[in-house]
Amino acid sequence: MLHPVQAARTVTQGVVVSVADFRSFYTWRTWSGAWLVRIVCQVAFYSLIGNMVGDSDYVIYVIIGAAMMACVAETLMTSASSTWDRTLGTLPLLVGAPVEPGFFYFGRSLMWPLSATVTTSVAILTLSLFFDLTWSPAQIALLVLLVLITSLSTYCLALVVGALAMIFPGARNVISSLVTILATCFCGAMVPVEFWPPAIQWAAQAVPVTHGLEAIRGIEGGTRAADILMSTSWTVITGALWFALSLFLFRRNFSAARKGTSLLT
Amino acid sequence: MTAIETQRLTRSYTVKGKPDHVALDKIDLSIPRGEVHSLLGPNGAGKTTLCRILSTVLLPTSGTAKVLGHDVATEPQQVKRSLGVVFGGDRGLYNRLTSKQNLDFWASMYGLGRAERRDRVGRLLDRVGLAERADEPVQSFSRGMKQRLHLARGLVSSPAVLLLDEPTVGMDPVSARDFRDLVRELRSDGHTVLMTTHDMPEAADLSDRVSFIDNGALALTENPDVIGEIVSSKERIDVRALPPELRQEVIRVPGVSTVTEIEHGLFRVEAEHKEAVRGVLMLAIEAGVTDIARSRPSLEEVYLHLIGRRGMNVAP
Ligand SMILES: Nc1ncnc2c1ncn2[C@@H]1O[C@H](COP(=O)(O)OP(=O)(O)O)[C@@H](O)[C@H]1O
Ligand SMILES: [Mg+2]
């Protein structure tokens, strides 16, 4: 079942479904003209608040934090799209097919983190223009790469949320909102992680975006490359762990579906 | 080797706040390779449950089910690879994908490589008459077209065993006829087909054997022709426009047991033996009545006989 060629095929077909869903949501125009603009405005709004309560360093802190939270929120659309096979009636067919469910679901919602990578990068770079924040071409490349990595790692967490939403489809939006709010509060978006009690600080380490934010802020602040690399590694490692958990949970959902039937009707 | 074999196969559903509902009760069914087998039964009889179990979508509660010798509970991967399933209705497709993409999706899931997929998907679309709509999103399809796409989907892995769960419900007559041709082709290609249906003529027409299921229990498995004999070892003929005086004479023929008007102007004569039939025929022909047909009980009658007076809702 873990045959790499078959895994790639499974992910690819998931992506085909994801692209079709994405296209039914947005045209190129509505995506760039409405969705992208909306995210940029949202981040701009936070930056204005940052401007009122803090100095220019804090504004930059907030821009990056708010843009990454928009990335988290968009990526968590996975919570909804992981339930759609139930609605479509394709779930029983997937259960009956020789499919590794986690790979399929990895492809199934992949358009969200990819779209989020673009919106978040554009939001950061656009608002940088208004707040005297300059990025060298190398920094821009690194920024986009780190946003992509963080976005994909967050996606792995979102898959775990999706696996839970599959069991409680009615709660899919509540769960994803809750995760977004928790990440916004505790993962260093608006206030440093160190502000919170140790237990929360520890918990925040399990969330990929905590490390991703640190790495991205490192590029902006000119932190040592080794530190950036370290944060990036943690982003990837936590993402990989969430991915492993999602593989397990999707498998578990499929075998639960075989035992009972609530997932199949 | 048998294609499908179940032993004391039982499945119950747990519904909150209610006692467990037994949907399949100790089913023993054995279907040899290459057979087209129909499973007839009213709504709620357990047909879909059986298809779900055989296709590894659902686990048995107790008993065993094997497909080509592989146990659905302990060797699901082997079962999945040798079996295709088509659940009735028009759900279960990716509506935003085209019909070609839908088939390509499942062909990939069943492990086919790119070239093999292109070939097979093209052929299947052709076979179910959707080649011209290959690149249209499925959401624009009629119910019948979706059902045909489902059939193609079930065949995408070239399975040795195919399960069809009420494949023709809601199909237009032309599609249904094409469907029958398809099943005959599958049969001559050596596929084993287990088909559930409400449709007696369809089952009689296509199947090597027929089983009846009701309330989760298998009532009988038979050759469609033999079933007629079971219900009525008697001879029967249907005579149209039998005048009243002749009717009296017919009743007096030795061996004739009943004469009943089954619809306006059409009389059914039941007789104990061939001699009696001859007597009736002679009488009728002498009196100039020639609209005579020898009849056999339909599967429907057999079915009603077996299952009792229980209503047969042909709901979707
Ligand atoms: N998911 C389920 N939960 C509870 N009961 C079910 C479920 N699915 C089917 N049943 C019950 O099991 C019985 C058999 O159903 P089914 O196999 O769908 O019959 P058929 O396909 O012959 O109409 C019915 O009484 C039905 O109500
Ligand atoms: Mg059914």
Coordinates of C-alpha atoms in Angstrom, one line a residue, chain B residues 88-93 95 97 99 102 128-130 133 136-151 167-176:
Chain B
G88 CA -27.5 1.9 -7.8
G89 CA -28.6 5.5 -8.1
D90 CA -26.7 8.5 -9.4
R91 CA -24.6 9.5 -6.4
G92 CA -21.0 8.6 -6.0
L93 CA -19.5 10.5 -8.9
N95 CA -19.7 15.9 -10.4
L97 CA -15.0 16.2 -13.1
S99 CA -16.8 11.5 -17.3
N102 CA -14.0 10.2 -13.2
V128 CA -21.5 2.6 -22.4
G129 CA -22.2 5.2 -25.1
L130 CA -20.6 8.2 -23.4
R133 CA -19.7 13.3 -23.7
E136 CA -18.2 17.2 -20.2
P137 CA -18.6 17.6 -16.4
V138 CA -20.8 14.9 -14.9
Q139 CA -23.1 17.4 -13.2
S140 CA -24.7 18.1 -16.6
F141 CA -25.6 14.4 -17.1
S142 CA -29.0 12.8 -16.9
R143 CA -29.6 10.1 -14.3
G144 CA -29.4 7.4 -17.0
M145 CA -26.0 8.7 -18.2
K146 CA -24.7 8.8 -14.6
Q147 CA -25.8 5.2 -14.2
R148 CA -24.0 4.2 -17.4
L149 CA -20.9 6.0 -16.1
H150 CA -21.2 4.0 -12.9
L151 CA -21.3 0.8 -14.9
P167 CA -28.2 -1.1 -11.8
T168 CA -31.2 -0.3 -13.9
V169 CA -33.5 1.5 -11.5
G170 CA -34.6 4.7 -13.2
M171 CA -32.9 3.8 -16.4
D172 CA -34.7 4.6 -19.7
P173 CA -35.7 1.6 -21.8
V174 CA -33.0 2.0 -24.3
S175 CA -30.3 2.2 -21.7
A176 CA -31.8 -0.8 -20.0

